[in-house]
Amino acid sequence: MSEKRCRKLVSTVEQAIDNIKRFACELSGSQVIESRLGYVQSWYAISLASGGWIFAPSKFVGYLENTAEKYLTYTSPPFEYDGRETERALGDWFETVDPETRLGRELHLALEAFLAKLGKQPNSRARINLPKSELPSEPLSGQIMEFRYQKRISMDPSICGGRPCIKGSRMRVSDLLQMMADGATREEICEDFPYIEPEDITAALLFAARASEHRVIRAA
């Protein structure tokens, strides 16, 4: 049997989601995989119950029970995975998020922060796909999500010169964004600053996404 025939595509969305979760574990310590992430054009993401997102490449997500060893073997000649094959397989359950929407900007900021920790930047053609079940079911959904988090941001003239901060603290939105750009994870930030919750970081990302439509967030 040929090597190509041995590579089985996922057949359910649950199998694809399991691969996304597995990628975070398989990535740990693999410098070879890390070195390739800046070239990935198609990313798949799921949200975490604790807040935030995790990502995995199409060629990892689309093949059944994938591992780091399989991924490295089959993304190298002569057994290269076929991205067109995985995109077709995943297209039934996932949809590309418009990068110009607030959700799209939040996702791209999160992807940038994830890759920055590995010393990489997203490919200029990078697109992010979510399970259709995680996409807003109607336009109002984004407004509801924004309202849910906007109460965590304050702009009090007596605190940090009125710059956007996490409510009840002097932690500026720009500080959180810089920490994530420097590679800090949500868990590390919350551990270093116990008064910051994962939802505060989500609020900061949403605020930044909205602010990017109109102006630059003042940091100083």
Tab-separated table of N, CA and C in Angstrom, residues 25-194:
chain	number	residue	atom	x	y	z
A	25	CYS	N	0.160	20.202	22.170
A	25	CYS	CA	1.051	19.305	22.917
A	25	CYS	C	2.211	18.821	22.054
A	26	GLU	N	1.903	18.466	20.814
A	26	GLU	CA	2.919	17.933	19.911
A	26	GLU	C	3.960	18.993	19.546
A	27	LEU	N	3.534	20.253	19.571
A	27	LEU	CA	4.438	21.343	19.188
A	27	LEU	C	5.558	21.544	20.197
A	28	SER	N	5.268	21.242	21.454
A	28	SER	CA	6.201	21.527	22.538
A	28	SER	C	7.579	20.925	22.276
A	29	GLY	N	8.566	21.805	22.182
A	29	GLY	CA	9.946	21.357	22.040
A	29	GLY	C	10.370	20.963	20.645
A	30	SER	N	9.454	21.049	19.652
A	30	SER	CA	9.824	20.658	18.286
A	30	SER	C	10.247	21.892	17.492
A	31	GLN	N	11.542	22.127	17.461
A	31	GLN	CA	12.047	23.303	16.756
A	31	GLN	C	11.832	23.207	15.251
A	32	VAL	N	11.793	21.989	14.735
A	32	VAL	CA	11.581	21.821	13.291
A	32	VAL	C	10.180	22.280	12.915
A	33	ILE	N	9.191	21.847	13.704
A	33	ILE	CA	7.824	22.296	13.430
A	33	ILE	C	7.728	23.803	13.614
A	34	GLU	N	8.295	24.316	14.690
A	34	GLU	CA	8.252	25.760	14.941
A	34	GLU	C	8.813	26.542	13.757
A	35	SER	N	9.872	26.015	13.158
A	35	SER	CA	10.527	26.732	12.057
A	35	SER	C	9.636	26.839	10.827
A	36	ARG	N	8.608	25.995	10.739
A	36	ARG	CA	7.746	25.986	9.554
A	36	ARG	C	6.466	26.813	9.724
A	37	LEU	N	6.186	27.244	10.933
A	37	LEU	CA	4.884	27.859	11.200
A	37	LEU	C	4.697	29.208	10.512
A	38	GLY	N	5.793	29.906	10.242
A	38	GLY	CA	5.675	31.184	9.551
A	38	GLY	C	5.241	31.050	8.104
A	39	TYR	N	5.261	29.818	7.584
A	39	TYR	CA	4.872	29.583	6.192
A	39	TYR	C	3.420	29.122	6.065
A	40	VAL	N	2.798	28.793	7.187
A	40	VAL	CA	1.426	28.257	7.145
A	40	VAL	C	0.453	29.324	6.658
A	41	GLN	N	-0.366	28.954	5.696
A	41	GLN	CA	-1.362	29.893	5.164
A	41	GLN	C	-2.761	29.632	5.709
A	42	SER	N	-3.047	28.384	6.048
A	42	SER	CA	-4.388	28.052	6.516
A	42	SER	C	-4.333	27.509	7.939
A	43	TRP	N	-4.883	28.297	8.873
A	43	TRP	CA	-4.911	27.921	10.282
A	43	TRP	C	-6.324	27.555	10.698
A	44	TYR	N	-6.402	26.629	11.652
A	44	TYR	CA	-7.687	26.244	12.237
A	44	TYR	C	-7.617	26.508	13.731
A	45	ALA	N	-8.697	27.050	14.276
A	45	ALA	CA	-8.682	27.476	15.672
A	45	ALA	C	-9.949	27.030	16.384
A	46	ILE	N	-9.829	26.874	17.693
A	46	ILE	CA	-10.986	26.664	18.558
A	46	ILE	C	-10.791	27.522	19.803
A	47	SER	N	-11.889	27.884	20.432
A	47	SER	CA	-11.810	28.691	21.647
A	47	SER	C	-11.624	27.777	22.853
A	48	LEU	N	-11.013	28.339	23.900
A	48	LEU	CA	-10.817	27.607	25.141
A	48	LEU	C	-11.867	28.050	26.156
A	49	ALA	N	-12.278	27.137	27.016
A	49	ALA	CA	-13.264	27.469	28.039
A	49	ALA	C	-12.738	28.555	28.969
A	50	SER	N	-11.419	28.589	29.152
A	50	SER	CA	-10.800	29.573	30.040
A	50	SER	C	-10.590	30.921	29.357
A	51	GLY	N	-10.934	30.990	28.071
A	51	GLY	CA	-10.705	32.214	27.301
A	51	GLY	C	-9.517	32.040	26.372
A	52	GLY	N	-9.558	32.712	25.236
A	52	GLY	CA	-8.453	32.622	24.295
A	52	GLY	C	-8.676	31.557	23.230
A	53	TRP	N	-7.635	31.358	22.424
A	53	TRP	CA	-7.725	30.490	21.259
A	53	TRP	C	-6.502	29.605	21.161
A	54	ILE	N	-6.662	28.428	20.555
A	54	ILE	CA	-5.510	27.610	20.183
A	54	ILE	C	-5.604	27.348	18.682
A	55	PHE	N	-4.440	27.182	18.060
A	55	PHE	CA	-4.349	27.120	16.600
A	55	PHE	C	-3.587	25.871	16.159
A	56	ALA	N	-3.886	25.432	14.944
A	56	ALA	CA	-3.135	24.342	14.318
A	56	ALA	C	-3.223	24.492	12.801
A	57	PRO	N	-2.183	24.067	12.075
A	57	PRO	CA	-2.185	24.173	10.607
A	57	PRO	C	-3.143	23.179	9.959
A	58	SER	N	-3.628	23.534	8.791
A	58	SER	CA	-4.542	22.689	8.029
A	58	SER	C	-3.974	21.279	7.827
A	59	LYS	N	-2.695	21.190	7.486
A	59	LYS	CA	-2.111	19.885	7.171
A	59	LYS	C	-1.933	19.011	8.409
A	60	PHE	N	-2.045	19.607	9.591
A	60	PHE	CA	-2.041	18.804	10.816
A	60	PHE	C	-3.467	18.413	11.189
A	61	VAL	N	-4.382	19.349	11.028
A	61	VAL	CA	-5.772	19.137	11.454
A	61	VAL	C	-6.493	18.126	10.572
A	62	GLY	N	-6.166	18.104	9.287
A	62	GLY	CA	-6.965	17.357	8.329
A	62	GLY	C	-6.723	15.867	8.254
A	63	TYR	N	-5.626	15.385	8.849
A	63	TYR	CA	-5.329	13.957	8.775
A	63	TYR	C	-5.570	13.288	10.121
A	64	LEU	N	-6.144	12.122	10.074
A	64	LEU	CA	-6.626	11.425	11.259
A	64	LEU	C	-5.513	11.115	12.259
A	65	GLU	N	-5.805	11.437	13.536
A	65	GLU	CA	-4.899	11.112	14.642
A	65	GLU	C	-3.460	11.526	14.335
A	66	ASN	N	-3.299	12.755	13.925
A	66	ASN	CA	-1.977	13.227	13.525
A	66	ASN	C	-1.064	13.395	14.736
A	67	THR	N	0.227	13.301	14.485
A	67	THR	CA	1.241	13.492	15.517
A	67	THR	C	2.374	14.330	14.932
A	68	ALA	N	3.262	14.786	15.792
A	68	ALA	CA	4.406	15.555	15.323
A	68	ALA	C	5.264	14.727	14.367
A	69	GLU	N	5.455	13.454	14.706
A	69	GLU	CA	6.279	12.584	13.861
A	69	GLU	C	5.668	12.428	12.472
A	70	LYS	N	4.355	12.164	12.412
A	70	LYS	CA	3.682	12.021	11.121
A	70	LYS	C	3.745	13.334	10.340
A	71	TYR	N	3.491	14.434	11.051
A	71	TYR	CA	3.460	15.745	10.392
A	71	TYR	C	4.804	16.065	9.763
A	72	LEU	N	5.888	15.804	10.493
A	72	LEU	CA	7.223	16.082	9.967
A	72	LEU	C	7.555	15.174	8.792
A	73	THR	N	7.132	13.919	8.896
A	73	THR	CA	7.398	12.967	7.805
A	73	THR	C	6.656	13.354	6.539
A	74	TYR	N	5.379	13.677	6.710
A	74	TYR	CA	4.528	13.882	5.540
A	74	TYR	C	4.423	15.332	5.081
A	75	THR	N	5.214	16.217	5.686
A	75	THR	CA	5.337	17.568	5.123
A	75	THR	C	6.720	17.740	4.505
A	76	SER	N	7.398	16.628	4.328
A	76	SER	CA	8.717	16.626	3.692
A	76	SER	C	8.679	15.687	2.488
A	77	PRO	N	9.452	16.018	1.442
A	77	PRO	CA	9.509	15.131	0.269
A	77	PRO	C	9.971	13.737	0.701
A	78	PRO	N	9.503	12.667	0.060
A	78	PRO	CA	8.569	12.679	-1.092
A	78	PRO	C	7.115	12.476	-0.683
A	79	PHE	N	6.821	12.566	0.637
A	79	PHE	CA	5.481	12.214	1.109
A	79	PHE	C	4.709	13.443	1.583
A	80	GLU	N	4.754	14.511	0.852
A	80	GLU	CA	4.166	15.756	1.342
A	80	GLU	C	2.648	15.685	1.425
A	81	TYR	N	2.124	16.166	2.577
A	81	TYR	CA	0.681	16.309	2.729
A	81	TYR	C	0.159	17.271	1.669
A	82	ASP	N	-1.078	17.073	1.278
A	82	ASP	CA	-1.708	17.915	0.263
A	82	ASP	C	-2.712	18.841	0.945
A	83	GLY	N	-2.389	20.134	1.001
A	83	GLY	CA	-3.272	21.094	1.647
A	83	GLY	C	-4.638	21.183	0.991
A	84	ARG	N	-4.686	20.960	-0.322
A	84	ARG	CA	-5.987	21.003	-1.003
A	84	ARG	C	-6.884	19.881	-0.509
A	85	GLU	N	-6.266	18.763	-0.206
A	85	GLU	CA	-7.004	17.600	0.283
A	85	GLU	C	-7.595	17.881	1.661
A	86	THR	N	-6.785	18.459	2.537
A	86	THR	CA	-7.286	18.741	3.889
A	86	THR	C	-8.324	19.861	3.879
A	87	GLU	N	-8.131	20.856	3.020
A	87	GLU	CA	-9.099	21.951	2.964
A	87	GLU	C	-10.472	21.443	2.528
A	88	ARG	N	-10.483	20.530	1.571
A	88	ARG	CA	-11.759	19.959	1.127
A	88	ARG	C	-12.415	19.165	2.251
A	89	ALA	N	-11.606	18.408	2.977
A	89	ALA	CA	-12.146	17.583	4.057
A	89	ALA	C	-12.709	18.437	5.189
A	90	LEU	N	-12.043	19.528	5.494
A	90	LEU	CA	-12.442	20.362	6.639
A	90	LEU	C	-13.528	21.372	6.297
A	91	GLY	N	-13.735	21.584	5.018
A	91	GLY	CA	-14.675	22.614	4.588
A	91	GLY	C	-16.115	22.379	5.008
A	92	ASP	N	-16.471	21.123	5.317
A	92	ASP	CA	-17.838	20.826	5.738
A	92	ASP	C	-18.146	21.353	7.133
A	93	TRP	N	-17.106	21.512	7.958
A	93	TRP	CA	-17.340	21.849	9.370
A	93	TRP	C	-16.744	23.191	9.790
A	94	PHE	N	-15.853	23.742	8.962
A	94	PHE	CA	-15.167	24.984	9.323
A	94	PHE	C	-15.443	26.056	8.274
A	95	GLU	N	-15.276	27.296	8.705
A	95	GLU	CA	-15.469	28.413	7.788
A	95	GLU	C	-14.402	29.477	8.061
A	96	THR	N	-13.887	30.075	7.000
A	96	THR	CA	-12.881	31.124	7.156
A	96	THR	C	-13.520	32.385	7.727
A	97	VAL	N	-12.864	32.962	8.734
A	97	VAL	CA	-13.366	34.178	9.378
A	97	VAL	C	-12.850	35.397	8.625
A	98	ASP	N	-13.738	36.296	8.298
A	98	ASP	CA	-13.374	37.527	7.609
A	98	ASP	C	-12.418	38.333	8.494
A	99	PRO	N	-11.189	38.599	8.041
A	99	PRO	CA	-10.214	39.308	8.888
A	99	PRO	C	-10.602	40.755	9.178
A	100	GLU	N	-11.568	41.291	8.428
A	100	GLU	CA	-11.992	42.675	8.651
A	100	GLU	C	-13.070	42.794	9.721
A	101	THR	N	-13.589	41.667	10.216
A	101	THR	CA	-14.573	41.716	11.294
A	101	THR	C	-13.855	41.803	12.634
A	102	ARG	N	-14.594	42.143	13.673
A	102	ARG	CA	-13.986	42.224	14.994
A	102	ARG	C	-13.486	40.865	15.457
A	103	LEU	N	-14.271	39.817	15.182
A	103	LEU	CA	-13.824	38.472	15.522
A	103	LEU	C	-12.562	38.123	14.751
A	104	GLY	N	-12.518	38.492	13.480
A	104	GLY	CA	-11.341	38.226	12.670
A	104	GLY	C	-10.107	38.923	13.205
A	105	ARG	N	-10.264	40.176	13.625
A	105	ARG	CA	-9.118	40.912	14.168
A	105	ARG	C	-8.660	40.321	15.498
A	106	GLU	N	-9.625	39.898	16.318
A	106	GLU	CA	-9.248	39.256	17.585
A	106	GLU	C	-8.444	37.992	17.316
A	107	LEU	N	-8.909	37.191	16.365
A	107	LEU	CA	-8.213	35.949	16.039
A	107	LEU	C	-6.810	36.215	15.509
A	108	HIS	N	-6.665	37.197	14.637
A	108	HIS	CA	-5.348	37.475	14.067
A	108	HIS	C	-4.393	38.034	15.123
A	109	LEU	N	-4.907	38.837	16.054
A	109	LEU	CA	-4.069	39.306	17.154
A	109	LEU	C	-3.616	38.121	18.010
A	110	ALA	N	-4.529	37.186	18.263
A	110	ALA	CA	-4.180	36.008	19.064
A	110	ALA	C	-3.166	35.130	18.332
A	111	LEU	N	-3.329	34.982	17.012
A	111	LEU	CA	-2.367	34.192	16.228
A	111	LEU	C	-0.993	34.860	16.246
A	112	GLU	N	-0.963	36.175	16.099
A	112	GLU	CA	0.307	36.907	16.155
A	112	GLU	C	0.992	36.685	17.497
A	113	ALA	N	0.218	36.748	18.586
A	113	ALA	CA	0.791	36.557	19.922
A	113	ALA	C	1.319	35.129	20.089
A	114	PHE	N	0.575	34.157	19.586
A	114	PHE	CA	0.995	32.747	19.653
A	114	PHE	C	2.311	32.539	18.912
A	115	LEU	N	2.407	33.067	17.701
A	115	LEU	CA	3.614	32.871	16.899
A	115	LEU	C	4.788	33.707	17.416
A	116	ALA	N	4.483	34.875	17.979
A	116	ALA	CA	5.557	35.729	18.493
A	116	ALA	C	6.335	35.024	19.596
A	117	LYS	N	5.639	34.219	20.373
A	117	LYS	CA	6.316	33.480	21.444
A	117	LYS	C	7.339	32.505	20.873
A	118	LEU	N	7.133	32.094	19.630
A	118	LEU	CA	8.040	31.160	18.969
A	118	LEU	C	9.014	31.881	18.041
A	119	GLY	N	8.984	33.216	18.099
A	119	GLY	CA	9.873	33.996	17.260
A	119	GLY	C	9.453	34.047	15.806
A	120	LYS	N	8.155	33.867	15.541
A	120	LYS	CA	7.642	33.847	14.172
A	120	LYS	C	6.548	34.887	13.988
A	121	GLN	N	6.227	35.152	12.730
A	121	GLN	CA	5.115	36.020	12.365
A	121	GLN	C	4.197	35.273	11.406
A	122	PRO	N	2.896	35.613	11.423
A	122	PRO	CA	1.996	34.939	10.483
A	122	PRO	C	2.380	35.213	9.038
A	123	ASN	N	2.171	34.247	8.184
A	123	ASN	CA	2.321	34.444	6.750
A	123	ASN	C	1.393	35.571	6.300
A	124	SER	N	1.822	36.353	5.339
A	124	SER	CA	1.006	37.480	4.882
A	124	SER	C	-0.327	37.023	4.294
A	125	ARG	N	-0.397	35.753	3.885
A	125	ARG	CA	-1.645	35.214	3.330
A	125	ARG	C	-2.418	34.368	4.339
A	126	ALA	N	-2.016	34.430	5.590
A	126	ALA	CA	-2.646	33.578	6.602
A	126	ALA	C	-4.139	33.864	6.718
A	127	ARG	N	-4.910	32.795	6.791
A	127	ARG	CA	-6.344	32.893	7.050
A	127	ARG	C	-6.666	31.955	8.202
A	128	ILE	N	-7.731	32.277	8.922
A	128	ILE	CA	-8.085	31.510	10.119
A	128	ILE	C	-9.498	30.965	9.969
A	129	ASN	N	-9.642	29.697	10.247
A	129	ASN	CA	-10.918	29.014	10.122
A	129	ASN	C	-11.417	28.576	11.497
A	130	LEU	N	-12.708	28.732	11.717
A	130	LEU	CA	-13.341	28.307	12.964
A	130	LEU	C	-14.407	27.257	12.671
A	131	PRO	N	-14.692	26.407	13.669
A	131	PRO	CA	-15.854	25.523	13.507
A	131	PRO	C	-17.106	26.373	13.289
A	132	LYS	N	-17.967	25.942	12.414
A	132	LYS	CA	-19.170	26.718	12.128
A	132	LYS	C	-20.008	26.931	13.378
A	133	SER	N	-19.894	26.009	14.330
A	133	SER	CA	-20.645	26.140	15.580
A	133	SER	C	-20.153	27.294	16.441
A	134	GLU	N	-18.921	27.788	16.179
A	134	GLU	CA	-18.368	28.882	16.973
A	134	GLU	C	-18.551	30.238	16.298
A	135	LEU	N	-19.075	30.248	15.091
A	135	LEU	CA	-19.299	31.512	14.403
A	135	LEU	C	-20.578	32.154	14.915
A	136	PRO	N	-20.629	33.498	14.972
A	136	PRO	CA	-21.854	34.177	15.401
A	136	PRO	C	-23.031	33.723	14.547
A	137	SER	N	-24.117	33.353	15.196
A	137	SER	CA	-25.284	32.869	14.466
A	137	SER	C	-26.059	33.996	13.809
A	138	GLU	N	-25.857	35.237	14.303
A	138	GLU	CA	-26.530	36.390	13.732
A	138	GLU	C	-25.707	37.631	14.038
A	139	PRO	N	-25.880	38.726	13.305
A	139	PRO	CA	-25.059	39.916	13.500
A	139	PRO	C	-25.055	40.418	14.930
A	140	LEU	N	-26.158	40.224	15.660
A	140	LEU	CA	-26.237	40.758	17.006
A	140	LEU	C	-25.269	40.071	17.957
A	141	SER	N	-24.843	38.824	17.594
A	141	SER	CA	-23.993	38.053	18.497
A	141	SER	C	-22.711	38.804	18.828
A	142	GLY	N	-22.096	39.431	17.819
A	142	GLY	CA	-20.874	40.175	18.064
A	142	GLY	C	-21.102	41.346	18.997
A	143	GLN	N	-22.264	41.990	18.882
A	143	GLN	CA	-22.573	43.108	19.756
A	143	GLN	C	-22.761	42.631	21.199
A	144	ILE	N	-23.411	41.474	21.350
A	144	ILE	CA	-23.609	40.930	22.687
A	144	ILE	C	-22.266	40.593	23.319
A	145	MET	N	-21.376	39.938	22.532
A	145	MET	CA	-20.060	39.585	23.051
A	145	MET	C	-19.285	40.834	23.451
A	146	GLU	N	-19.368	41.884	22.640
A	146	GLU	CA	-18.648	43.112	22.944
A	146	GLU	C	-19.181	43.746	24.227
A	147	PHE	N	-20.521	43.771	24.368
A	147	PHE	CA	-21.115	44.353	25.572
A	147	PHE	C	-20.678	43.583	26.815
A	148	ARG	N	-20.578	42.254	26.664
A	148	ARG	CA	-20.190	41.402	27.786
A	148	ARG	C	-18.822	41.770	28.323
A	149	TYR	N	-17.912	42.150	27.435
A	149	TYR	CA	-16.544	42.418	27.853
A	149	TYR	C	-16.220	43.898	28.043
A	150	GLN	N	-16.982	44.779	27.426
A	150	GLN	CA	-16.594	46.189	27.466
A	150	GLN	C	-16.639	46.765	28.884
A	151	LYS	N	-17.439	46.163	29.751
A	151	LYS	CA	-17.518	46.644	31.128
A	151	LYS	C	-16.224	46.393	31.898
A	152	ARG	N	-15.333	45.578	31.336
A	152	ARG	CA	-14.053	45.300	31.993
A	152	ARG	C	-12.994	46.357	31.666
A	153	ILE	N	-13.305	47.251	30.748
A	153	ILE	CA	-12.364	48.301	30.353
A	153	ILE	C	-12.873	49.641	30.879
A	154	SER	N	-11.974	50.411	31.475
A	154	SER	CA	-12.352	51.744	31.956
A	154	SER	C	-11.375	52.776	31.410
A	155	MET	N	-11.870	54.002	31.284
A	155	MET	CA	-11.029	55.132	30.876
A	155	MET	C	-11.309	56.279	31.831
A	156	ASP	N	-10.669	56.187	32.991
A	156	ASP	CA	-10.847	57.156	34.067
A	156	ASP	C	-9.741	58.207	33.971
A	157	PRO	N	-10.097	59.495	33.821
A	157	PRO	CA	-9.073	60.548	33.706
A	157	PRO	C	-8.083	60.569	34.868
A	158	SER	N	-8.501	60.036	36.031
A	158	SER	CA	-7.616	60.052	37.197
A	158	SER	C	-6.668	58.850	37.235
A	159	ILE	N	-6.825	57.931	36.292
A	159	ILE	CA	-5.980	56.736	36.265
A	159	ILE	C	-5.259	56.651	34.922
A	160	CYS	N	-3.935	56.654	34.960
A	160	CYS	CA	-3.118	56.535	33.742
A	160	CYS	C	-3.536	57.550	32.675
A	161	GLY	N	-3.894	58.745	33.123
A	161	GLY	CA	-4.219	59.813	32.180
A	161	GLY	C	-5.428	59.523	31.307
A	162	GLY	N	-6.314	58.654	31.770
A	162	GLY	CA	-7.510	58.349	30.996
A	162	GLY	C	-7.310	57.302	29.910
A	163	ARG	N	-6.128	56.719	29.864
A	163	ARG	CA	-5.888	55.678	28.865
A	163	ARG	C	-6.653	54.417	29.235
A	164	PRO	N	-7.065	53.607	28.244
A	164	PRO	CA	-7.873	52.418	28.551
A	164	PRO	C	-7.121	51.433	29.436
A	165	CYS	N	-7.757	51.080	30.557
A	165	CYS	CA	-7.178	50.160	31.535
A	165	CYS	C	-8.197	49.084	31.883
A	166	ILE	N	-7.687	48.003	32.470
A	166	ILE	CA	-8.582	46.996	33.030
A	166	ILE	C	-9.243	47.609	34.261
A	167	LYS	N	-10.557	47.545	34.308
A	167	LYS	CA	-11.306	48.198	35.368
A	167	LYS	C	-10.841	47.724	36.740
A	168	GLY	N	-10.640	48.689	37.635
A	168	GLY	CA	-10.211	48.374	38.991
A	168	GLY	C	-8.720	48.198	39.139
A	169	SER	N	-7.962	48.498	38.085
A	169	SER	CA	-6.507	48.352	38.144
A	169	SER	C	-5.855	49.466	37.336
A	170	ARG	N	-4.529	49.485	37.378
A	170	ARG	CA	-3.761	50.425	36.557
A	170	ARG	C	-3.106	49.706	35.373
A	171	MET	N	-3.579	48.501	35.082
A	171	MET	CA	-3.050	47.736	33.949
A	171	MET	C	-3.672	48.263	32.659
A	172	ARG	N	-2.849	48.860	31.809
A	172	ARG	CA	-3.358	49.429	30.562
A	172	ARG	C	-3.583	48.340	29.525
A	173	VAL	N	-4.544	48.577	28.665
A	173	VAL	CA	-4.785	47.669	27.540
A	173	VAL	C	-3.509	47.503	26.730
A	174	SER	N	-2.810	48.593	26.499
A	174	SER	CA	-1.578	48.530	25.698
A	174	SER	C	-0.514	47.681	26.373
A	175	ASP	N	-0.501	47.656	27.731
A	175	ASP	CA	0.465	46.808	28.445
A	175	ASP	C	0.196	45.332	28.174
A	176	LEU	N	-1.086	44.955	28.233
A	176	LEU	CA	-1.453	43.565	27.978
A	176	LEU	C	-1.124	43.157	26.545
A	177	LEU	N	-1.431	44.039	25.604
A	177	LEU	CA	-1.143	43.736	24.200
A	177	LEU	C	0.351	43.575	23.973
A	178	GLN	N	1.147	44.408	24.633
A	178	GLN	CA	2.600	44.322	24.474
A	178	GLN	C	3.137	43.029	25.059
A	179	MET	N	2.605	42.631	26.222
A	179	MET	CA	3.048	41.375	26.832
A	179	MET	C	2.751	40.186	25.914
A	180	MET	N	1.560	40.199	25.299
A	180	MET	CA	1.212	39.101	24.399
A	180	MET	C	2.056	39.144	23.133
A	181	ALA	N	2.333	40.338	22.643
A	181	ALA	CA	3.196	40.471	21.462
A	181	ALA	C	4.612	39.983	21.769
A	182	ASP	N	5.029	40.128	23.039
A	182	ASP	CA	6.352	39.663	23.455
A	182	ASP	C	6.376	38.165	23.741
A	183	GLY	N	5.205	37.507	23.613
A	183	GLY	CA	5.171	36.059	23.739
A	183	GLY	C	4.559	35.501	25.001
A	184	ALA	N	4.096	36.369	25.907
A	184	ALA	CA	3.488	35.870	27.142
A	184	ALA	C	2.129	35.245	26.845
A	185	THR	N	1.833	34.135	27.483
A	185	THR	CA	0.524	33.503	27.334
A	185	THR	C	-0.445	34.098	28.344
A	186	ARG	N	-1.723	33.821	28.156
A	186	ARG	CA	-2.725	34.270	29.118
A	186	ARG	C	-2.409	33.735	30.513
A	187	GLU	N	-2.049	32.457	30.558
A	187	GLU	CA	-1.773	31.827	31.848
A	187	GLU	C	-0.603	32.514	32.553
A	188	GLU	N	0.444	32.853	31.812
A	188	GLU	CA	1.610	33.511	32.408
A	188	GLU	C	1.260	34.906	32.904
A	189	ILE	N	0.472	35.631	32.117
A	189	ILE	CA	0.073	36.979	32.533
A	189	ILE	C	-0.756	36.925	33.810
A	190	CYS	N	-1.726	36.001	33.847
A	190	CYS	CA	-2.588	35.888	35.024
A	190	CYS	C	-1.809	35.428	36.251
A	191	GLU	N	-0.773	34.626	36.033
A	191	GLU	CA	0.055	34.181	37.153
A	191	GLU	C	0.923	35.323	37.681
A	192	ASP	N	1.462	36.130	36.767
A	192	ASP	CA	2.316	37.245	37.182
A	192	ASP	C	1.511	38.404	37.769
A	193	PHE	N	0.259	38.533	37.304
A	193	PHE	CA	-0.604	39.619	37.777
A	193	PHE	C	-1.924	38.997	38.234
A	194	PRO	N	-1.987	38.532	39.483
A	194	PRO	CA	-3.156	37.767	39.962
A	194	PRO	C	-4.483	38.517	39.858
